[in-house]
XYZ file of C-alpha atoms in Angstrom:
532
model
C 25.855 -4.635 8.830
C 24.015 -7.175 7.463
C 22.066 -10.170 8.865
C 24.559 -13.446 9.973
C 21.721 -15.892 8.791
C 18.337 -16.821 7.859
C 17.706 -16.832 11.588
C 18.839 -13.001 11.712
C 16.525 -12.149 8.641
C 13.061 -13.815 10.724
C 13.686 -12.304 13.674
C 14.578 -8.738 11.517
C 17.742 -8.490 13.110
C 20.472 -5.993 10.781
C 23.269 -4.680 12.492
C 23.166 -0.934 12.358
C 26.390 0.451 10.040
C 28.333 2.603 12.784
C 28.347 5.734 10.924
C 24.306 5.564 11.338
C 24.337 5.224 14.951
C 27.523 7.643 15.670
C 25.289 10.511 13.728
C 22.115 9.551 15.758
C 23.790 9.692 19.144
C 25.834 12.804 18.474
C 22.425 14.423 17.296
C 20.214 13.402 20.312
C 22.184 12.754 23.179
C 22.776 16.330 24.655
C 23.660 15.969 28.244
C 25.644 13.743 30.652
C 22.263 13.875 32.726
C 19.974 12.191 29.422
C 18.351 8.911 30.686
C 18.865 6.777 27.619
C 16.800 3.818 26.134
C 17.286 0.929 23.598
C 14.997 -0.775 23.334
C 16.389 -3.393 20.372
C 19.830 -2.888 20.987
C 21.176 -6.497 18.900
C 24.984 -6.195 19.501
C 25.177 -2.920 21.078
C 25.866 -0.632 17.842
C 24.389 2.475 19.680
C 25.389 1.366 22.960
C 29.138 1.431 21.427
C 28.559 4.729 19.768
C 27.369 6.155 23.731
C 31.194 5.484 25.120
C 33.244 6.798 21.901
C 30.692 9.706 21.588
C 29.725 10.558 24.803
C 30.288 10.724 28.484
C 26.929 9.609 29.604
C 26.540 6.463 31.728
C 23.045 6.059 32.331
C 21.698 4.195 29.937
C 19.912 0.967 29.510
C 19.562 -1.511 26.621
C 17.128 -4.097 25.553
C 17.260 -7.225 24.014
C 15.175 -10.620 23.286
C 17.865 -12.730 21.446
C 20.044 -13.842 24.433
C 23.691 -13.985 22.672
C 23.293 -10.433 21.049
C 22.240 -9.320 24.410
C 25.434 -10.870 25.726
C 27.153 -8.691 22.992
C 25.664 -5.385 23.841
C 26.510 -5.665 27.605
C 30.579 -5.885 26.764
C 30.049 -2.354 26.317
C 29.534 -1.939 30.144
C 25.979 -0.850 30.113
C 22.972 -2.372 31.744
C 21.170 -4.625 28.846
C 17.610 -6.957 30.031
C 17.612 -9.930 28.192
C 13.777 -9.971 27.503
C 11.141 -8.909 24.900
C 10.925 -5.172 24.985
C 7.035 -5.469 24.891
C 6.637 -7.572 28.052
C 9.414 -5.570 29.738
C 7.427 -2.067 29.041
C 3.998 -3.027 30.354
C 6.064 -3.948 33.373
C 8.570 -1.614 33.802
C 8.055 1.417 31.897
C 4.324 1.687 31.267
C 2.921 4.415 33.841
C 6.453 4.103 35.714
C 9.383 5.732 33.971
C 10.405 8.424 31.176
C 13.502 8.792 28.947
C 15.150 11.911 27.813
C 16.553 10.197 24.593
C 15.257 6.588 22.980
C 17.867 5.139 20.508
C 17.399 2.418 17.690
C 16.918 0.235 14.750
C 13.978 -1.627 15.281
C 13.021 -4.979 13.843
C 11.416 -5.721 10.751
C 9.142 -8.431 11.005
C 5.880 -8.848 9.486
C 2.323 -9.544 11.031
C 2.607 -13.555 10.020
C 5.800 -13.734 11.402
C 5.606 -11.764 14.705
C 5.960 -14.173 17.346
C 2.386 -14.523 18.719
C 2.920 -14.004 22.377
C 4.708 -10.689 22.189
C 2.399 -9.855 19.305
C -0.493 -10.094 21.908
C 1.186 -7.599 24.049
C 2.257 -5.075 21.633
C -1.104 -4.646 20.044
C -2.372 -4.331 23.800
C -0.181 -1.567 24.442
C -0.874 -0.185 21.135
C -4.426 -0.145 21.822
C -4.221 1.214 25.407
C -2.531 4.269 23.873
C -5.211 4.536 20.966
C -3.357 3.178 18.234
C -5.267 0.555 15.931
C -2.754 -2.271 14.762
C -4.139 -4.657 12.284
C -2.756 -7.854 10.184
C -0.758 -5.103 7.917
C 1.255 -3.929 11.069
C 5.235 -4.374 11.312
C 6.860 -4.609 14.131
C 9.021 -1.828 13.845
C 5.666 0.369 14.240
C 4.715 -0.778 17.419
C 8.450 -0.032 18.801
C 8.539 3.576 17.447
C 5.119 4.574 18.744
C 5.296 2.411 22.284
C 9.125 4.414 22.575
C 7.560 7.794 21.407
C 5.255 7.552 24.745
C 8.297 6.802 27.003
C 9.970 10.271 26.094
C 9.928 12.467 28.878
C 8.538 16.295 28.041
C 11.628 17.541 26.333
C 12.371 14.241 25.197
C 14.099 13.287 21.980
C 13.950 10.419 19.378
C 16.423 8.789 16.858
C 15.499 5.588 14.916
C 16.530 4.162 12.219
C 12.823 3.309 10.361
C 11.905 1.556 6.995
C 11.181 4.438 4.619
C 7.186 3.011 4.661
C 6.799 5.288 7.136
C 6.123 7.556 4.175
C 3.536 5.810 2.114
C 1.819 3.049 3.538
C -1.357 3.064 4.592
C -0.853 1.032 7.743
C 1.370 3.790 9.007
C -0.720 6.717 8.095
C -1.517 6.720 11.928
C 1.750 6.921 12.864
C 2.383 9.784 10.366
C -0.610 11.639 12.053
C 0.505 11.088 15.638
C 4.162 11.678 15.062
C 3.297 15.074 13.025
C 1.065 16.035 16.655
C 3.705 14.636 18.939
C 6.674 16.405 18.111
C 7.495 19.886 17.647
C 10.427 19.018 15.119
C 11.003 16.022 12.766
C 14.394 15.268 10.253
C 13.820 12.865 8.089
C 17.593 11.550 6.453
C 16.973 9.788 3.785
C 19.320 7.966 0.989
C 19.369 7.312 -2.369
C 21.473 4.167 -1.755
C 20.825 1.142 0.095
C 22.459 1.516 3.310
C 22.075 -1.921 5.310
C 24.482 -4.529 3.387
C 22.566 -7.549 2.168
C 18.649 -5.838 2.698
C 16.935 -4.744 0.100
C 14.590 -2.183 2.216
C 15.095 1.665 1.748
C 15.257 2.930 5.248
C 15.600 6.574 7.199
C 16.816 8.020 9.784
C 13.528 9.494 12.031
C 14.815 12.270 14.572
C 12.130 13.803 16.444
C 12.307 16.327 19.339
C 9.337 17.164 20.894
C 10.249 20.610 22.136
C 12.522 22.435 19.438
C 13.192 26.155 18.238
C 12.931 25.074 14.752
C 9.195 23.728 14.393
C 8.189 21.948 11.475
C 9.266 19.107 9.376
C 13.286 18.508 7.330
C 13.521 16.108 4.728
C 17.879 15.568 4.271
C 18.260 13.622 0.766
C 21.933 12.053 1.097
C 23.494 9.570 -1.419
C 24.654 6.987 1.047
C 27.082 6.367 3.885
C 29.630 8.176 2.714
C 27.548 11.276 2.527
C 26.436 10.778 5.926
C 30.009 10.458 6.700
C 31.405 13.388 5.354
C 28.579 15.886 6.022
C 27.859 15.035 9.727
C 25.255 17.250 11.496
C 25.734 20.055 8.729
C 23.488 18.321 6.098
C 20.728 19.128 9.066
C 21.049 22.758 9.019
C 20.917 22.858 5.707
C 17.650 21.381 5.065
C 14.713 23.328 4.523
C 11.528 23.366 7.383
C 8.398 22.338 6.088
C 5.241 23.372 8.068
C 4.060 20.119 9.303
C 0.796 18.998 8.408
C -1.212 17.058 11.550
C -2.649 14.609 8.943
C -2.423 10.853 7.638
C -1.228 12.165 4.318
C 1.885 10.774 2.815
C 5.421 12.372 3.417
C 7.078 11.872 0.114
C 5.945 15.539 0.107
C 7.920 17.086 1.809
C 10.740 16.516 -0.624
C 9.486 19.831 -1.715
C 10.288 23.121 -1.534
C 7.851 25.432 0.498
C 7.210 26.898 -2.383
C 6.595 23.967 -4.258
C 3.940 22.909 -1.378
C 1.915 25.963 -1.558
C 0.721 25.888 -5.130
C -0.055 22.649 -4.542
C -1.680 23.066 -1.565
C -3.416 26.020 -3.208
C -4.616 23.825 -6.067
C -6.135 20.928 -4.356
C -7.977 23.245 -1.989
C -9.281 24.750 -5.451
C -13.012 23.969 -6.100
C -12.716 24.444 -9.650
C -10.674 21.216 -10.164
C -12.739 17.869 -10.022
C -12.285 15.208 -7.573
C -11.660 12.128 -9.163
C -15.012 10.305 -7.116
C -17.302 12.905 -8.741
C -16.158 12.082 -11.838
C -15.580 8.142 -11.957
C -16.025 4.891 -9.550
C -12.637 2.658 -9.581
C -12.300 -0.363 -8.685
C -10.005 -3.695 -9.077
C -10.168 -6.056 -11.862
C -10.507 -9.587 -11.922
C -8.195 -12.308 -10.097
C -8.886 -15.517 -12.111
C -6.528 -17.665 -9.903
C -4.909 -19.390 -12.549
C -4.014 -17.171 -15.889
C -2.607 -20.396 -17.651
C -5.750 -22.441 -17.439
C -8.101 -18.731 -18.204
C -6.059 -16.803 -20.508
C -6.269 -17.491 -23.633
C -4.770 -16.631 -26.986
C -6.937 -16.960 -29.826
C -4.982 -20.311 -31.416
C -5.789 -21.776 -28.044
C -9.657 -20.863 -28.402
C -9.682 -22.214 -31.610
C -7.767 -25.619 -30.998
C -10.369 -26.150 -28.152
C -13.462 -24.645 -30.064
C -14.022 -22.652 -27.255
C -15.300 -19.348 -29.334
C -18.506 -19.421 -27.504
C -16.770 -19.801 -24.152
C -14.514 -17.083 -24.345
C -14.844 -12.843 -23.408
C -11.852 -10.041 -24.635
C -9.832 -8.749 -21.902
C -6.851 -7.084 -21.389
C -4.699 -8.969 -19.231
C -1.059 -6.543 -18.784
C -0.672 -3.299 -18.685
C 1.980 -3.107 -21.997
C -1.228 -4.119 -24.193
C -2.479 -0.777 -24.127
C 0.061 1.560 -25.438
C -2.549 4.899 -26.143
C -5.540 5.941 -24.046
C -7.967 4.716 -26.349
C -8.342 0.461 -26.701
C -10.130 0.265 -29.689
C -11.788 -3.271 -31.201
C -9.180 -2.864 -34.233
C -6.547 -3.133 -31.380
C -7.612 -5.733 -29.642
C -7.915 -7.782 -33.165
C -4.196 -6.731 -33.392
C -3.621 -7.858 -30.099
C -5.104 -11.802 -30.901
C -3.390 -11.522 -34.077
C 0.084 -11.096 -32.010
C -0.787 -14.041 -30.242
C -1.438 -12.468 -26.770
C -3.372 -14.005 -24.323
C -6.110 -11.617 -24.686
C -9.410 -14.092 -23.985
C -10.672 -14.846 -20.798
C -12.286 -18.385 -20.523
C -15.917 -17.592 -19.796
C -18.233 -21.225 -19.583
C -20.209 -19.608 -17.154
C -21.537 -19.903 -14.130
C -23.551 -23.056 -14.240
C -22.825 -26.848 -13.609
C -20.985 -28.640 -15.313
C -23.811 -30.788 -17.251
C -24.887 -27.114 -18.631
C -21.458 -26.061 -20.260
C -20.585 -26.851 -23.738
C -19.285 -30.178 -25.130
C -15.882 -28.296 -25.675
C -15.752 -26.407 -22.765
C -16.241 -29.818 -20.470
C -13.348 -31.432 -22.195
C -11.267 -28.318 -21.563
C -12.424 -28.073 -17.827
C -11.422 -31.429 -17.525
C -7.731 -30.645 -19.157
C -7.881 -27.851 -16.301
C -8.772 -30.490 -13.555
C -5.752 -32.782 -15.250
C -3.625 -30.199 -14.300
C -5.038 -29.823 -11.206
C -6.068 -25.879 -11.651
C -8.800 -26.620 -9.386
C -6.707 -27.243 -6.377
C -5.709 -23.484 -6.631
C -6.895 -21.613 -3.573
C -8.798 -19.161 -5.518
C -10.361 -21.490 -7.636
C -11.263 -24.122 -4.884
C -13.109 -21.328 -2.927
C -15.680 -20.834 -5.837
C -18.951 -22.722 -6.293
C -17.674 -23.710 -9.660
C -13.891 -23.564 -10.085
C -14.271 -22.765 -13.713
C -15.940 -19.719 -13.325
C -13.975 -16.348 -12.372
C -16.456 -14.059 -10.632
C -16.594 -10.668 -12.516
C -18.634 -7.218 -11.689
C -19.318 -4.243 -13.795
C -17.892 -3.915 -17.475
C -15.079 -1.096 -17.334
C -15.531 1.789 -19.208
C -12.248 2.562 -18.868
C -9.022 0.795 -17.385
C -6.501 2.663 -14.940
C -2.381 1.862 -14.873
C -2.098 0.341 -11.472
C 1.588 0.113 -11.337
C 3.100 3.605 -13.578
C 6.795 3.696 -15.085
C 6.402 7.336 -16.208
C 3.556 8.545 -15.181
C -0.214 7.103 -14.689
C -2.798 7.090 -17.225
C -6.494 6.371 -18.203
C -7.467 4.394 -21.165
C -10.964 4.059 -22.650
C -12.176 0.855 -23.235
C -13.892 0.827 -26.751
C -13.542 -2.463 -27.193
C -15.783 -3.713 -24.339
C -12.958 -5.872 -22.734
C -12.403 -7.093 -19.384
C -9.777 -6.762 -17.397
C -7.545 -8.810 -14.761
C -6.303 -7.008 -11.755
C -2.750 -5.811 -13.316
C -5.317 -2.607 -14.002
C -7.949 -1.030 -12.272
C -11.065 -0.496 -13.869
C -13.586 2.714 -13.897
C -16.646 3.386 -14.478
C -17.667 6.713 -15.497
C -20.556 8.565 -13.872
C -24.601 9.469 -15.414
C -23.494 12.304 -17.104
C -20.002 12.533 -17.113
C -17.996 12.926 -20.440
C -15.218 9.691 -20.574
C -13.368 10.987 -23.346
C -12.715 14.427 -21.761
C -12.096 13.176 -18.296
C -9.486 10.697 -19.981
C -7.682 13.475 -22.296
C -7.965 15.516 -18.779
C -6.297 13.151 -16.938
C -2.722 14.131 -18.910
C -2.082 17.187 -17.444
C 0.960 18.742 -15.344
C -1.054 19.267 -12.132
C -2.534 16.013 -11.909
C 0.688 14.021 -12.504
C 2.259 15.747 -10.174
C -0.566 15.481 -7.201
C -0.014 11.287 -8.480
C 3.543 11.064 -7.343
C 2.395 12.590 -3.749
C -0.818 9.905 -3.451
C 0.831 6.843 -4.996
C 3.923 4.264 -3.492
C 7.075 4.054 -5.114
C 9.939 1.247 -3.496
C 13.166 0.271 -4.808
C 11.909 -0.576 -8.082
C 10.994 3.092 -9.022
C 7.148 2.197 -10.293
C 4.445 3.999 -8.501
C 1.723 1.712 -7.439
C -1.699 3.407 -6.907
C -4.627 1.390 -4.700
C -8.520 2.116 -5.559
C -8.539 4.479 -2.684
C -5.734 6.575 -3.686
C -7.210 6.664 -7.262
C -10.345 7.889 -5.993
C -8.043 10.481 -4.430
C -6.686 12.343 -7.536
C -8.101 15.369 -9.111
C -8.522 16.527 -12.285
C -9.214 20.433 -13.710
C -12.178 19.714 -16.051
C -12.593 22.998 -17.371
C -12.034 23.226 -21.206
C -11.906 19.282 -21.063
C -14.516 18.885 -23.936
C -12.151 21.181 -26.024
C -9.550 18.393 -26.069
C -8.379 16.765 -29.105
C -8.446 12.973 -27.336
C -7.530 11.036 -30.651
C -4.576 13.506 -31.392
C -3.301 12.890 -27.442
C -3.708 9.512 -27.993
C -1.474 9.500 -31.213
C 0.958 11.213 -29.323
C 1.145 8.939 -25.987
C 1.442 5.802 -28.563
C 4.580 7.792 -30.509
C 5.820 8.498 -26.597
C 5.500 12.484 -27.165
C 4.585 13.244 -23.353
C 5.841 16.906 -23.678
C 3.462 17.244 -26.732
C 0.674 16.266 -24.449
C 1.360 18.193 -21.589
C 2.147 21.460 -23.407
C -1.385 20.853 -25.330
C -3.116 20.265 -21.929
C -1.694 22.644 -19.646
C -2.850 25.290 -22.145
C -6.366 24.439 -22.225
C -6.614 23.071 -18.919
C -4.101 24.993 -16.656
C -3.708 28.656 -18.056
C -7.357 29.035 -20.115
C -9.624 26.666 -17.557
C -8.005 27.836 -14.403
C -6.202 30.878 -14.886
C -2.596 29.683 -13.678
C 0.448 31.934 -14.739
C 3.389 30.839 -16.651
C 5.398 30.371 -13.367
C 2.840 28.187 -11.859
C 2.750 25.686 -14.681
C 6.350 25.845 -14.841
C 6.843 25.176 -11.129
C 4.179 22.282 -11.115
C 6.541 20.966 -13.776
C 9.258 21.278 -11.652
C 7.770 18.911 -8.780
C 6.537 16.354 -11.119
C 10.110 15.893 -12.815
C 11.676 16.110 -9.410
C 9.443 13.553 -7.706
C 8.904 11.254 -10.737
C 13.258 11.427 -11.363
C 13.501 10.389 -7.700
C 11.479 7.706 -8.284
C 13.386 6.475 -11.282
C 16.650 6.876 -10.010
C 15.935 4.475 -7.483
C 15.034 2.135 -9.600
C 18.500 2.274 -11.386
C 20.410 2.408 -8.205
C 18.722 -0.632 -6.729
């Protein structure tokens, strides 16, 4: 149930809890004639389940680690002590198909993926039309190649990282799975089910041919509920239409009714795409905040008033949706590091005497040897592009927001920077962003891991949609005040009335449903933070 030692962790080997192996085998194996493959059998959890749960004897396991392969072979099935990808290339590719494939593939990131096996895995993936890259984790080729090895009526049951739901490197896999299987079932857990592994997992069940067509998401509390409910939990789940796209699958936690209203609004031409309103990019990376990010006391101590610019370094420094010069001054008075050392992209001879002394001090601390610093022409100059009209929260707790940059401050990469397109009323965009539809959509576009924080990359923020009809009527100062007071219920009641009801003509029931979507997705995310 847990990795034996650091070696097991490095190879991505975590024992599959018996209830999970039993559950998958009971679902997947339906005939004593089924031909079964376990491509990463470890110590034999699934092979043991085959013995205890079925009468099937036609199975084969593959395991790279010799000690684990020996343990697995004790269950009486043939176990090949080989690398799965090499075995696949020589013995499976264009030669054999399986009715059932079971497993818990290793979780190993690209940099720890042994090059000789990675080369084979990537070559096979490319041969089947996939596009692996340096973000690809080893579980992905295990899953995709296993799917390719299924017979026409084959079934797959695997324990997969929940990353499948939302990471960009699995987007191609989501599209493939939605097209490859008539029926997909995803069993998820509110609690972590692998002892010693801070990784959320799902049980993926796929049928190439099925009377039930679509996707089901089953959410259980943990292993105890899986044992209690057994196969009954699958029948109780609502089946949804499966989009053949790379979209994130977190949306499938929603009901069909909830999905329908989102689909309708996502295709409504009256709602503006973010890319029609603003540009978004990452903030600057200093390379060493202890050197570049300064408090006012430090600026005055070194006499650097002519060599600094105002900056926001942390999202908690911006409380409302407007950052004013007065608020930045208040941060200075609180001793916050809200100045960036900017002597200029010039040779050392051209900087001021005080800046020279500060740079020399930085070199005495070896800051110039940091990677980001040493690759620059002048290590003490932080590259920067356009100044932001506004900031976007990169990691949101309750919800994301845009903040007008009235203080003309720079921003680090803890937030994203925004530049409004010509002719766009930035204040109206910032106010309109806080409506229930946009916040509900954000929960399907962002990424959330065990910590419960909703994280956005620039590309995800470019896919946001904001209803702008009537946005110029919004009192942004009032919204800013409510935001600072934590009154988000008042904000949404106000903006939903102006933008969704009056602007788009949505019914009260539609708006209530959107609020339900947002609350459901947000509450699930935040509850995982509490249980982690």
